[in-house]
Tab-separated table of C-alpha atoms in Angstrom:
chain	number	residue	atom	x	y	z
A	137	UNK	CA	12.274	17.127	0.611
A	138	UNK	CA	12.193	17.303	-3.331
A	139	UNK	CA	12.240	20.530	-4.536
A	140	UNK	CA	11.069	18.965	-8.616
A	141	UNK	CA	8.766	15.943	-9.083
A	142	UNK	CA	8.012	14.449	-12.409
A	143	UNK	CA	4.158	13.140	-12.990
A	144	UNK	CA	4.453	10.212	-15.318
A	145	UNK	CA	0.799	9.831	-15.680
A	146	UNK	CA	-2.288	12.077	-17.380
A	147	UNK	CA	-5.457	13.728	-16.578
A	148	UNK	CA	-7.089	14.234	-13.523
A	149	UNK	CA	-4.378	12.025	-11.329
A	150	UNK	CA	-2.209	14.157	-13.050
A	151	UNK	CA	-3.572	17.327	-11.995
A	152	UNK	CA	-4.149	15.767	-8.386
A	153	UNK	CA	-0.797	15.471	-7.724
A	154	UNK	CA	0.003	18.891	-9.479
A	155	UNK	CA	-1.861	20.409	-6.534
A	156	UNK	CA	-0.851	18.456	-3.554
A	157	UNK	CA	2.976	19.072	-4.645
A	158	UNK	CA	1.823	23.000	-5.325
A	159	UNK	CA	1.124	22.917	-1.727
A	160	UNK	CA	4.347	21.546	-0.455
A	161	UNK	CA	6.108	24.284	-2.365
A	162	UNK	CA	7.507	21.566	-4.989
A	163	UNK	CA	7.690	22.159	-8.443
A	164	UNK	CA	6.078	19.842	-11.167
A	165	UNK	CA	6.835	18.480	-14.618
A	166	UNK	CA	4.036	17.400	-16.716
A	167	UNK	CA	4.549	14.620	-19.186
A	168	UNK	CA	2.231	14.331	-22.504
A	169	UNK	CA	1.427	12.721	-25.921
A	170	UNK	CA	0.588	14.956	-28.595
A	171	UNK	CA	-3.038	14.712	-28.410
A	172	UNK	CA	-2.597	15.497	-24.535
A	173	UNK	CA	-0.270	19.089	-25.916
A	174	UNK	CA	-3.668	21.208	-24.665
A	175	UNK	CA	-4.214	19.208	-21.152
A	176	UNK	CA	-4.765	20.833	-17.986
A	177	UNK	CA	-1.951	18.686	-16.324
A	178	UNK	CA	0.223	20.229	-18.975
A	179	UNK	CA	-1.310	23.681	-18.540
A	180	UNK	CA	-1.191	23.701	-14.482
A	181	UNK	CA	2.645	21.927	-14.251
A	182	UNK	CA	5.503	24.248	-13.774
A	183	UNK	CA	6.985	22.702	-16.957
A	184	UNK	CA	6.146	19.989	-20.186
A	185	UNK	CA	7.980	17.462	-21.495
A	186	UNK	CA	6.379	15.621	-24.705
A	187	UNK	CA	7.350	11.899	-24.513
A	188	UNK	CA	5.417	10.396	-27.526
A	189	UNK	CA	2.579	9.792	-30.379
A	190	UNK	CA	-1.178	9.201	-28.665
A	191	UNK	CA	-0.954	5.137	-28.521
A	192	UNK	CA	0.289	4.817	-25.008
A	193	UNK	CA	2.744	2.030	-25.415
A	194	UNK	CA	4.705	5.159	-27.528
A	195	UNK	CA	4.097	7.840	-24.669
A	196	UNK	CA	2.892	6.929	-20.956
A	197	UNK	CA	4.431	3.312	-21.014
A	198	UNK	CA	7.355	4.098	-22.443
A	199	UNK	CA	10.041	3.677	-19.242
A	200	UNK	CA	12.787	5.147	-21.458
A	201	UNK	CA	10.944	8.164	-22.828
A	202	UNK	CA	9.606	9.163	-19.376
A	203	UNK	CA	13.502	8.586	-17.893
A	204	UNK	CA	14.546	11.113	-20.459
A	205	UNK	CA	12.018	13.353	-19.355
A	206	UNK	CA	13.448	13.318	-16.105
A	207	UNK	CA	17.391	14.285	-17.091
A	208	UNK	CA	15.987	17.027	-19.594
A	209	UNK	CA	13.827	18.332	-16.255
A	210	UNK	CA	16.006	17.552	-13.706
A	211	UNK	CA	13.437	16.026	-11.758
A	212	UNK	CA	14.228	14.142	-8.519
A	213	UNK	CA	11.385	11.439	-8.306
A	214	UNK	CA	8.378	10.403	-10.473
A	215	UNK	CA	4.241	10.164	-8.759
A	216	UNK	CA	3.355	7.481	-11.424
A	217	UNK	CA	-0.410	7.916	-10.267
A	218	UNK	CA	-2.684	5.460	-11.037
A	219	UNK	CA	-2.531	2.829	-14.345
A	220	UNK	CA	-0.133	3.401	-17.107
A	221	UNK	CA	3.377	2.026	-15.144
A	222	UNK	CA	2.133	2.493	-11.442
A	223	UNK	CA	2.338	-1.491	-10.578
A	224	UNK	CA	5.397	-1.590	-13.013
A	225	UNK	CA	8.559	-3.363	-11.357
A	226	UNK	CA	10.749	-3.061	-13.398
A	227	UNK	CA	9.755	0.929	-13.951
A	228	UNK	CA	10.852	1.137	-10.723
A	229	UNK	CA	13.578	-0.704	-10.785
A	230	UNK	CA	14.888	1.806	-13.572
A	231	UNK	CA	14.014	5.061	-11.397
A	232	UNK	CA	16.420	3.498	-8.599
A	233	UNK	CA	19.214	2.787	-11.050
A	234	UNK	CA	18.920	6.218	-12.254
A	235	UNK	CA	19.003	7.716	-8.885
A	236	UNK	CA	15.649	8.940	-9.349
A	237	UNK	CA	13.043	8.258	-6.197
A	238	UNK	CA	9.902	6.407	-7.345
A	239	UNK	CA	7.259	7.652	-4.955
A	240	UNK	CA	5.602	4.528	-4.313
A	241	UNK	CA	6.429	1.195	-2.806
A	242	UNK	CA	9.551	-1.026	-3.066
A	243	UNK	CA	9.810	-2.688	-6.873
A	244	UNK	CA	9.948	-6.322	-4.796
A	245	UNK	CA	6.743	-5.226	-3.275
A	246	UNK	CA	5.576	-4.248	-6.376
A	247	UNK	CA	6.107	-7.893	-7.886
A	248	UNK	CA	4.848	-9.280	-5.436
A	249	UNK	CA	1.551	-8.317	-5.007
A	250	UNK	CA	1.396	-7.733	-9.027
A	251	UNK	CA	0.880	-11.641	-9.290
A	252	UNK	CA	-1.864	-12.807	-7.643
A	253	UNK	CA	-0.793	-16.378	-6.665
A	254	UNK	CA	2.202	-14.929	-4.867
A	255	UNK	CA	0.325	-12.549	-3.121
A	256	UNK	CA	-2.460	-14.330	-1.945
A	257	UNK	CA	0.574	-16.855	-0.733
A	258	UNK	CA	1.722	-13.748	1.125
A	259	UNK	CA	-0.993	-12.984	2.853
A	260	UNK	CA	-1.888	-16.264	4.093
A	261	UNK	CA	1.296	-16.558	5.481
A	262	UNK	CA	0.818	-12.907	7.150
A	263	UNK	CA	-2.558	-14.131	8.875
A	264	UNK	CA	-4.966	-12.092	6.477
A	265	UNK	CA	-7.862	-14.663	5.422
A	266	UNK	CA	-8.130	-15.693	2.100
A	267	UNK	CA	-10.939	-17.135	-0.332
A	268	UNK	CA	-10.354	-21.169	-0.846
A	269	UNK	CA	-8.357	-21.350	-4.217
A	270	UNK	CA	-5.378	-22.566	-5.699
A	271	UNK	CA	-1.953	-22.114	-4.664
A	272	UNK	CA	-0.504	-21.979	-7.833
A	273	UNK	CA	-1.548	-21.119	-11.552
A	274	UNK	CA	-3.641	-23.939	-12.811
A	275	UNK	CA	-2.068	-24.722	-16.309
A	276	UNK	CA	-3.756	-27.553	-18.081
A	277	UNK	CA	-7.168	-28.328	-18.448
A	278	UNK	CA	-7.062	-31.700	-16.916
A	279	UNK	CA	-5.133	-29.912	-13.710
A	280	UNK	CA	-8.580	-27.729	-13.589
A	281	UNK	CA	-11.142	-30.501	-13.840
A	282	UNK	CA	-8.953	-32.395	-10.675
A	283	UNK	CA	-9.212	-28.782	-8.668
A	284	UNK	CA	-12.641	-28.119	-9.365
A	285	UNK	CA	-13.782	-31.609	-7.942
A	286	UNK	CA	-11.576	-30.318	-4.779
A	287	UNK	CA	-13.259	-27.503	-3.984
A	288	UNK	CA	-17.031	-27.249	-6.202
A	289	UNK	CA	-18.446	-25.364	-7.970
A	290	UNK	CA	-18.645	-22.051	-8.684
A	291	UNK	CA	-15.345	-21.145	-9.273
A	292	UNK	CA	-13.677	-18.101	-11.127
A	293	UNK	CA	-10.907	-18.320	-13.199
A	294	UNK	CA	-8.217	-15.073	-13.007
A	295	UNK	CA	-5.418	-14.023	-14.693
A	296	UNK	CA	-2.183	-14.064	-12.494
A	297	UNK	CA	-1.246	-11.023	-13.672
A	298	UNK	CA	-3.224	-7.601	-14.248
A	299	UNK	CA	-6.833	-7.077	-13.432
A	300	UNK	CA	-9.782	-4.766	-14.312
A	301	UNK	CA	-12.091	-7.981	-15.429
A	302	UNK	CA	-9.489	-9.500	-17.997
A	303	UNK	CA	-9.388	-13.306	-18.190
A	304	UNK	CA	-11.886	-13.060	-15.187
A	305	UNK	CA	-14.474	-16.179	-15.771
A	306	UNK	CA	-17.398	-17.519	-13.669
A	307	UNK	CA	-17.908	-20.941	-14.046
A	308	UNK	CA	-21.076	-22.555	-12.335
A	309	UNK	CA	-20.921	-25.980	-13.927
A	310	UNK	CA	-18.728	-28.237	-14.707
A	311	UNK	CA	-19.734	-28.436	-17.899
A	312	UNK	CA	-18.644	-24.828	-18.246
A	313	UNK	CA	-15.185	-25.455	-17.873
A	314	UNK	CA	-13.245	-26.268	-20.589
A	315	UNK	CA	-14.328	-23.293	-22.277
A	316	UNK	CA	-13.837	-20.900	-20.109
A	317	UNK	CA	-10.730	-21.979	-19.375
A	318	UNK	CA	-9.802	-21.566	-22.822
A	319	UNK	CA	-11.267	-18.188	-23.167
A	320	UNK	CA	-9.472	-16.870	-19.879
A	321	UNK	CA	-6.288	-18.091	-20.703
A	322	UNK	CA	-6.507	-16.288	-24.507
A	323	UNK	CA	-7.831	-12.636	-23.095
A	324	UNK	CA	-5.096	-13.316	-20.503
A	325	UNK	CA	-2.229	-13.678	-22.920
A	326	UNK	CA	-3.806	-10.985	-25.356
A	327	UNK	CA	-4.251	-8.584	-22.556
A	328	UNK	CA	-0.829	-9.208	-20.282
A	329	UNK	CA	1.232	-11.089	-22.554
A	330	UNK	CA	0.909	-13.969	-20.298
A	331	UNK	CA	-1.545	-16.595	-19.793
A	332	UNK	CA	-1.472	-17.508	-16.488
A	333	UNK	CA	-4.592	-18.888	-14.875
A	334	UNK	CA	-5.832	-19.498	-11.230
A	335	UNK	CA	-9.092	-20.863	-9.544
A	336	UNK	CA	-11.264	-19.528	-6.627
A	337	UNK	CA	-14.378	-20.353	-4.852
A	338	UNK	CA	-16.742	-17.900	-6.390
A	339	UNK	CA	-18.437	-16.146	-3.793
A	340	UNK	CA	-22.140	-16.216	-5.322
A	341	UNK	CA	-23.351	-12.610	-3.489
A	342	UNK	CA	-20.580	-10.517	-1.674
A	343	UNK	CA	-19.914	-6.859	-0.689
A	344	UNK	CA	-16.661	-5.665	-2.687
A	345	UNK	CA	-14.748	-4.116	0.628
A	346	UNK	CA	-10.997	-2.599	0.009
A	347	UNK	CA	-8.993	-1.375	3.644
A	348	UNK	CA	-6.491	1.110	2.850
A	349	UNK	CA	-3.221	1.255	4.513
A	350	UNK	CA	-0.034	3.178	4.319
A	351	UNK	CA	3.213	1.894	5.692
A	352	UNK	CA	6.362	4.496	6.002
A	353	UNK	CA	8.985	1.911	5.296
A	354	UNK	CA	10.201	1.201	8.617
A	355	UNK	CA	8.203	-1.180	9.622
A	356	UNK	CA	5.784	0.769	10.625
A	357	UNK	CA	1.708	1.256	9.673
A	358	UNK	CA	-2.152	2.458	9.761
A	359	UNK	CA	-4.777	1.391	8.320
A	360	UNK	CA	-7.229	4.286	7.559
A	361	UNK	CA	-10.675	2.881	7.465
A	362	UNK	CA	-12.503	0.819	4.434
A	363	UNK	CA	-14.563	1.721	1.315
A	364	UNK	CA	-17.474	-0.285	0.140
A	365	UNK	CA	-16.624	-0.475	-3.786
A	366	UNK	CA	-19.668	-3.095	-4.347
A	367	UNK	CA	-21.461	-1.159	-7.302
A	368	UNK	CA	-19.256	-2.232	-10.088
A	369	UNK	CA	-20.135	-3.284	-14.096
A	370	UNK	CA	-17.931	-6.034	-15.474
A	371	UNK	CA	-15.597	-5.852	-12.490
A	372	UNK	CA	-15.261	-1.917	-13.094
A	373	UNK	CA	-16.083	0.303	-10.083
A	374	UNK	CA	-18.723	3.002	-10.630
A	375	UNK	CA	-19.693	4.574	-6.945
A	376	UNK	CA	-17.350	3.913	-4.005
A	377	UNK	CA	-18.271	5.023	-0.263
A	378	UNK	CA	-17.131	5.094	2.677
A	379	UNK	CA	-17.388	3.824	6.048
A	380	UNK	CA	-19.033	1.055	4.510
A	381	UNK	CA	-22.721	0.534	5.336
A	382	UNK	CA	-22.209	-3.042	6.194
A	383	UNK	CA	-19.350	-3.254	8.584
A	384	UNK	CA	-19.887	-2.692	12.150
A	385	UNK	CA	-17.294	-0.636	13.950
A	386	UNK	CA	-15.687	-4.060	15.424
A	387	UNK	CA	-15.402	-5.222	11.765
A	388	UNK	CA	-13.514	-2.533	11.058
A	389	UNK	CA	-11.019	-2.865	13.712
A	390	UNK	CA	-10.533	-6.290	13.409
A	391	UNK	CA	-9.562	-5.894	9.552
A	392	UNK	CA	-7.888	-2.702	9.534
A	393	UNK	CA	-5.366	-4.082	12.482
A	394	UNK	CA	-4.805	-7.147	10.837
A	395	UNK	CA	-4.096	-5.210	7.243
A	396	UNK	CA	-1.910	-2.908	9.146
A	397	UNK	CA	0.182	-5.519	10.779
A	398	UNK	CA	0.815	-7.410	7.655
A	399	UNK	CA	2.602	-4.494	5.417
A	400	UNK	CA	4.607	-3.190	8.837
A	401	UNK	CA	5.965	-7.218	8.574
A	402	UNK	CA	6.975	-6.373	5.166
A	403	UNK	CA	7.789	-3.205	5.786
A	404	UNK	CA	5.544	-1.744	3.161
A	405	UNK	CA	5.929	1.967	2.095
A	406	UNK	CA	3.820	4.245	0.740
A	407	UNK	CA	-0.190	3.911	0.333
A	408	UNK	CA	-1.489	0.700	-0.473
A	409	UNK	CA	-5.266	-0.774	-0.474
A	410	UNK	CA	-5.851	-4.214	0.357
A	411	UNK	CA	-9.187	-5.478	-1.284
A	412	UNK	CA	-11.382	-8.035	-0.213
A	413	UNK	CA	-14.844	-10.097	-0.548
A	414	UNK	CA	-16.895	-9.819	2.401
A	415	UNK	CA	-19.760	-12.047	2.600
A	416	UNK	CA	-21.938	-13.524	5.579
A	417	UNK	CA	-19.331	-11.392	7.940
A	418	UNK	CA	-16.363	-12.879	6.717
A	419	UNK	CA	-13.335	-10.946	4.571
A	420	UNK	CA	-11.521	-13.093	2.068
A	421	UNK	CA	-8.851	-11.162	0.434
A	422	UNK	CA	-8.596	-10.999	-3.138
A	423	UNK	CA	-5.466	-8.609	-3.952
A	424	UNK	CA	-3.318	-5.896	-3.652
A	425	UNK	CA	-3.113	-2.488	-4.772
A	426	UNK	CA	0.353	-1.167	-4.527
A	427	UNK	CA	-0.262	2.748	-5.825
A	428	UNK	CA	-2.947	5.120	-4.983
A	429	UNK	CA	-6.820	4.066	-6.008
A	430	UNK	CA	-8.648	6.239	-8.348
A	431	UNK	CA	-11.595	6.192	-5.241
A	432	UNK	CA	-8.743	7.891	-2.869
A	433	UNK	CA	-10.676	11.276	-1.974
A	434	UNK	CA	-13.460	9.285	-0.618
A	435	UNK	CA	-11.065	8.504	2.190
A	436	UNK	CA	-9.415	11.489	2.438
A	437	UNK	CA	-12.571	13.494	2.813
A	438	UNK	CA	-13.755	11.349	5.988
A	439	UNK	CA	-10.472	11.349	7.742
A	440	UNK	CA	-9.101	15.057	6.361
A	441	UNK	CA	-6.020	14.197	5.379
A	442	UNK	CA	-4.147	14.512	1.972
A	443	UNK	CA	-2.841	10.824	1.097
A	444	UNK	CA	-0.789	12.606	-2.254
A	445	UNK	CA	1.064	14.468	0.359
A	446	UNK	CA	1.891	11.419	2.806
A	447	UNK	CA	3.023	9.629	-0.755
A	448	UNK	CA	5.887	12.434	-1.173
A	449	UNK	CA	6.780	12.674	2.658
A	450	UNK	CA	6.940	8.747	2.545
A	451	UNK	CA	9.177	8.688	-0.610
A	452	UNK	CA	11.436	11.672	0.652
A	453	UNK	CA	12.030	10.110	4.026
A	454	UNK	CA	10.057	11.526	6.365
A	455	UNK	CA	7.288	9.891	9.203
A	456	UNK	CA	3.726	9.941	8.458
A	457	UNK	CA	2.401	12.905	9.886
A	458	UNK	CA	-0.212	10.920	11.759
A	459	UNK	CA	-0.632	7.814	13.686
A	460	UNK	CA	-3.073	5.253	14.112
A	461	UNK	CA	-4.453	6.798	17.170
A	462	UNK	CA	-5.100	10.327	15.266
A	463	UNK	CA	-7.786	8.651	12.675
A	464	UNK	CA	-11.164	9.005	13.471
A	465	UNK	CA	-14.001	8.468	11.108
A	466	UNK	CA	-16.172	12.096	10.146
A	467	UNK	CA	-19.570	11.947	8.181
A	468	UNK	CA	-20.007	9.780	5.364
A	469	UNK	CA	-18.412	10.306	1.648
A	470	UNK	CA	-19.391	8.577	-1.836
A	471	UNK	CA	-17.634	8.967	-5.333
A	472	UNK	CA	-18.909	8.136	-8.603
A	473	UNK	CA	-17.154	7.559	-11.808
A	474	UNK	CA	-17.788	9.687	-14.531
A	475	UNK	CA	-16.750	8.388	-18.034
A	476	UNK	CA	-16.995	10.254	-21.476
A	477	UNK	CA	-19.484	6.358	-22.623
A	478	UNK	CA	-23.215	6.674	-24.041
A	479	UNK	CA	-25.154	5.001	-21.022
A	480	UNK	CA	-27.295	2.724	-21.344
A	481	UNK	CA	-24.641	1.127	-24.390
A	482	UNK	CA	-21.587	2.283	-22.072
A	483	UNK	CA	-20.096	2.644	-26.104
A	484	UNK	CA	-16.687	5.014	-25.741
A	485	UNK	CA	-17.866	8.742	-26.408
A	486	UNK	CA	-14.945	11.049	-27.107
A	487	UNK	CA	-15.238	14.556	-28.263
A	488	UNK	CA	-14.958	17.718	-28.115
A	489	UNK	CA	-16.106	19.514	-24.648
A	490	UNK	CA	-18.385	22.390	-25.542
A	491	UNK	CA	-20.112	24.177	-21.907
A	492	UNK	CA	-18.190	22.717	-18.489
A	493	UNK	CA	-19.558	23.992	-15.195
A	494	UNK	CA	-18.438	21.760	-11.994
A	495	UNK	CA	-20.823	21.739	-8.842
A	496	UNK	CA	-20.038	23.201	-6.078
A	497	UNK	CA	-21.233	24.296	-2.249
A	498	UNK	CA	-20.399	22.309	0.995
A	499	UNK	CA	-18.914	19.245	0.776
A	500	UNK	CA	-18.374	19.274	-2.991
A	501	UNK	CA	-14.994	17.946	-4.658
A	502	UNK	CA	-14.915	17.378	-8.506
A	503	UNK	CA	-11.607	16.052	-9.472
A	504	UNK	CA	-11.644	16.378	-13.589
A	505	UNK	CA	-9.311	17.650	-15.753
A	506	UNK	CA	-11.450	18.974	-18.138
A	507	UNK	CA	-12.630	22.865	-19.575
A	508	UNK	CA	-14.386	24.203	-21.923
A	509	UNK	CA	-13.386	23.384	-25.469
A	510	UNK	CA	-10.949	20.096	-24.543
A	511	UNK	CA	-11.249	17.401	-26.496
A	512	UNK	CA	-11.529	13.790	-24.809
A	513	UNK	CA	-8.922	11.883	-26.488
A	514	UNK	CA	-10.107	8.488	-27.768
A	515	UNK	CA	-6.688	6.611	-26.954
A	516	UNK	CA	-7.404	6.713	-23.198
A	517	UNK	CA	-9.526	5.144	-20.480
A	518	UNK	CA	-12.865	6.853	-20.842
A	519	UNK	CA	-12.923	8.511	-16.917
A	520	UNK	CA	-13.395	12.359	-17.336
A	521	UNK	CA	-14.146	12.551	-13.780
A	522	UNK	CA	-14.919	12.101	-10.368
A	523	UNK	CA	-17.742	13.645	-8.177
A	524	UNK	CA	-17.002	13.363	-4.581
A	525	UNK	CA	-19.568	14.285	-1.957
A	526	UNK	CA	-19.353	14.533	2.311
A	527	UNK	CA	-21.907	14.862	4.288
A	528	UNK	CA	-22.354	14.148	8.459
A	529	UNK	CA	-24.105	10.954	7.850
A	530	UNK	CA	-24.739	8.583	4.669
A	531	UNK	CA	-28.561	9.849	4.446
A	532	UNK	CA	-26.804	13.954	3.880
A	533	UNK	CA	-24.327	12.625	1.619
A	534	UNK	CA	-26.693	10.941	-0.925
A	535	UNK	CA	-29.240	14.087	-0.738
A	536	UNK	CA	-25.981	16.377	-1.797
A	537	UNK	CA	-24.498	13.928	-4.328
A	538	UNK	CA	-28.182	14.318	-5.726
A	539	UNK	CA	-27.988	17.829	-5.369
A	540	UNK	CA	-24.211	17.946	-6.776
A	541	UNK	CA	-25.302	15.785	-9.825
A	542	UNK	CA	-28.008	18.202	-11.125
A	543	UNK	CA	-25.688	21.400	-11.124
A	544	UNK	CA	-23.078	19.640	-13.011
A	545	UNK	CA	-23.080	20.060	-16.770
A	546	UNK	CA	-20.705	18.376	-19.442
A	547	UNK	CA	-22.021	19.144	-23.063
A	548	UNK	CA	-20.377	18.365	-26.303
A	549	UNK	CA	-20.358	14.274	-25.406
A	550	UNK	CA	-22.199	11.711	-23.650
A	551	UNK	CA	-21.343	10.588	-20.108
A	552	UNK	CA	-22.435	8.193	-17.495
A	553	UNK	CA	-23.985	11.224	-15.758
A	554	UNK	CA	-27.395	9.457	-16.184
A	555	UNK	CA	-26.452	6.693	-14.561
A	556	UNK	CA	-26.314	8.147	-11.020
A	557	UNK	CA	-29.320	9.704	-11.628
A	558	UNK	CA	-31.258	6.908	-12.057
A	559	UNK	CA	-29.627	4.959	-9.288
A	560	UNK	CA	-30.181	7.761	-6.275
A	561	UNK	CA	-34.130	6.822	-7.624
A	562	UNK	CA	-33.385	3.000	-6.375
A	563	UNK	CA	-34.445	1.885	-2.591
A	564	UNK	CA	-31.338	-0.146	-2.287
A	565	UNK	CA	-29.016	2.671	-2.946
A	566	UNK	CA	-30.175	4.297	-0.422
A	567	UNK	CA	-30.549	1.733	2.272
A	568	UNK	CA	-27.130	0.273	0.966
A	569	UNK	CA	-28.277	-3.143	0.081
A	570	UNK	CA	-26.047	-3.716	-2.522
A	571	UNK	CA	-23.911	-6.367	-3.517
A	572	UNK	CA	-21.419	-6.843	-6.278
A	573	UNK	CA	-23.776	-8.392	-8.915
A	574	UNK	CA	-26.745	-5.735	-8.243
A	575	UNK	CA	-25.566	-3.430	-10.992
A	576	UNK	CA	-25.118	-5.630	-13.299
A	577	UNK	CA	-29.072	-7.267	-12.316
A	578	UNK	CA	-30.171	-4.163	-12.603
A	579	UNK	CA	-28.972	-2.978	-15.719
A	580	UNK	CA	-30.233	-6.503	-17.228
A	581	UNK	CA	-33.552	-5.046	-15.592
A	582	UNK	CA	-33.644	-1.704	-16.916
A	583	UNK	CA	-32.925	-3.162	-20.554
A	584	UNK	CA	-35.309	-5.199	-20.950
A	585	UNK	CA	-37.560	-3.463	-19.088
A	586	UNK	CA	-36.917	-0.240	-22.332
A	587	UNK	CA	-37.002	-3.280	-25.032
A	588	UNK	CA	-40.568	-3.966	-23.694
């Protein structure tokens, strides 16, 4: 086992793997920017190392500056978390050249499920189902027009590389196209530095449905249930839950097995989560996830387990400390996002924090990594935190989230707190007919509704 891991990421991922490696009797080194000098991550590490100004292509991108953090700390492996150089190949590739373990998947794994067309190709050819689409970046616009006749319209346009929305267009006509092929490619190359394009069938009303899996490296894998990520604004996730309340038990099965045995072929380490679009009882899978997902705990707190800790077992060597036959589904769990944005605008809202006070009781987690009197950076993404609620069935878990929501208090700056409150008021949050366009309906709703 390690006895010094090196965090090469910020806030409350940071802090979350402060306290799993805390537990394992490892010691931790924080990294930071200047503005981050005062974090929590920084306060709660065994030791600091600043690596750079605020702009994170200076600090928590920088491969070299985080390497030297390592040799000055004497740290044995980096936890990149989530974002920042996570899904990095060639960070990875550095780690292993400096004899330093990255705890994550293989940098070949890395690549290939970083570019979509390749791992789409992958997955086909590993018997997970796939939405129609091309098998290859579509590169002209003439190449486009001849594809879209193919298949029909809609189609979406993606970037081959990265994610979160970028380059992401809908097209419903085909006099549609040209344009936003144009535009995709141009926030593609501003966004990646590439400007890669391919086309799906758009799926007009799905469920957003994610498995997530962990493989130990030796060919061996679970899958540890699904979470139903369908409330989402401009392709950004807002409130995750899980078990899903539109998969049947058999549904589950089915998927999860089929997930599992593709990353044991590839003898896939680490976690991983393997997202999909689910629609009329079908999955078609849309990509990979090679690192831990910010909507982890919602998973952990239905099967009680500690996936940071399997992570650093998995990196160090050892088995997972549970098998496929030890997972069993308890209660029901739901997240929601909480970013430092003025709702309805969603406009960025850093500041300075001035009264904190996290909920608490049964089946209460609030991963944050804030305090009184910390100032939210404006360099970063805006998520401050994460509210995660368990409860024995879905109907418990909504009626503490509720509960959770009103004894939580962030002053100082706006949040998205308001949100949630005004979506536990909604029918079809609480039946779970949802899809992933209902948020964005319904904030279309709610707007003009306030304009009239």
């Amino acid at each position: 086992m390690f006895n010094k891991i090196l965090i090469a990421n910020r806030g409350e991922i940071a802090l979350r793997v402060v306290r799993a490696a805390r537990e394992m009797g490892i010691a931790t080194v924080a990294v930071h920017s200047t503005v981050d000098a005062d974090a929590m991550h920084v306060r709660m590490a065994d030791e600091s190392v600043c690596i750079g100004p605020p702009p994170s292509a200076g600090s928590y991108l920088s491969a070299a500056a985080i390497m030297s953090a390592c040799e000055i700390s004497g740290s044995e492996a980096i936890h990149p978390g989530y974002g920042f150089l996570s899904e990095n190949p060639l960070f990875a590739e550095v780690a292993a050249d400096h004899d330093i373990t990255f705890i994550g998947p293989s940098a070949e794994h890395i690549k290939i499920m970083g570019d979509k067309i390749t791992a789409k190709r992958s997955m086909k050819e590993l018997g997970v189902p796939c939405v129609p689409g091309s098998d290859g970046s579509i590169d002209t616009i003439d190449d486009a027009y001849e594809f879209c006749d193919e298949i029909g319209f809609p189609v979406i346009i993606k970037a081959t590389a990265g994610g979160g929305g970028r380059g992401m267009k809908v097209v419903k006509h085909q006099s549609e196209l040209t344009n936003a092929f144009n535009t995709a490619r141009g926030e593609c190359r501003a966004a990646f530095g590439n400007d890669q394009v391919y086309i799906e069938k758009y799926l007009e009303n799905p469920r957003h449905i994610e498995i997530q899996i962990f493989g130990d490296g030796q060919g061996n894998a679970v899958h540890i249930g699904e979470r139903d990520c369908s409330l989402q604004r401009r392709h950004q996730k807002v409130f995750e839950e899980a078990p899903s309340a539109a998969i049947s038990s058999e549904a589950r099965d089915t998927i999860g097995r089929l997930c599992a045995e593709a990353v044991a072929a590839i003898k896939y380490a680490g976690a991983g989560t393997i997202e999909f679009l689910y629609d009329q009882g079908e999955f078609y899978f849309i990509e990979m996830n090679t690192r831990l997902q910010v909507e982890h705990p919602v998973t952990e707190a239905i099967f009680g387990i500690d996936l940071v800790r399997e992570q650093i077992r998995v990196a160090a060597g050892l088995p997972l400390s549970f098998t496929q036959e030890n997972l069993e589904i308890n209660g029901h769990a739901i997240e929601v996002r909480i970013n430092a944005e003025k709702f309805p605008e969603f406009s960025p809202c850093p500041g300075r924090i001035t009264q904190y006070h996290a909920p608490g009781g049964l089946g209460v987690r609030m991963d944050s990594a804030l305090y009184d009197g910390y100032s939210v950076p404006g360099h970063y993404d805006s998520l401050i935190a994460k509210l995660i609620v368990h409860g024995r069935d879905r109907k418990e878990a909504l009626a503490r989230l509720d509960r959770a929501l009103s004894e939580l208090i962030i002053d100082g700056i706006d949040t998205t707190i308001p949100l949630f409150h005004a979506l536990l008021k909604e029918p079809d949050i609480h039946s779970g007919n949802y899809t992933i366009n209902w948020l964005e309906h319904w904030l279309q709703t709610n707007r003009a509704d306030s304009a009239a």
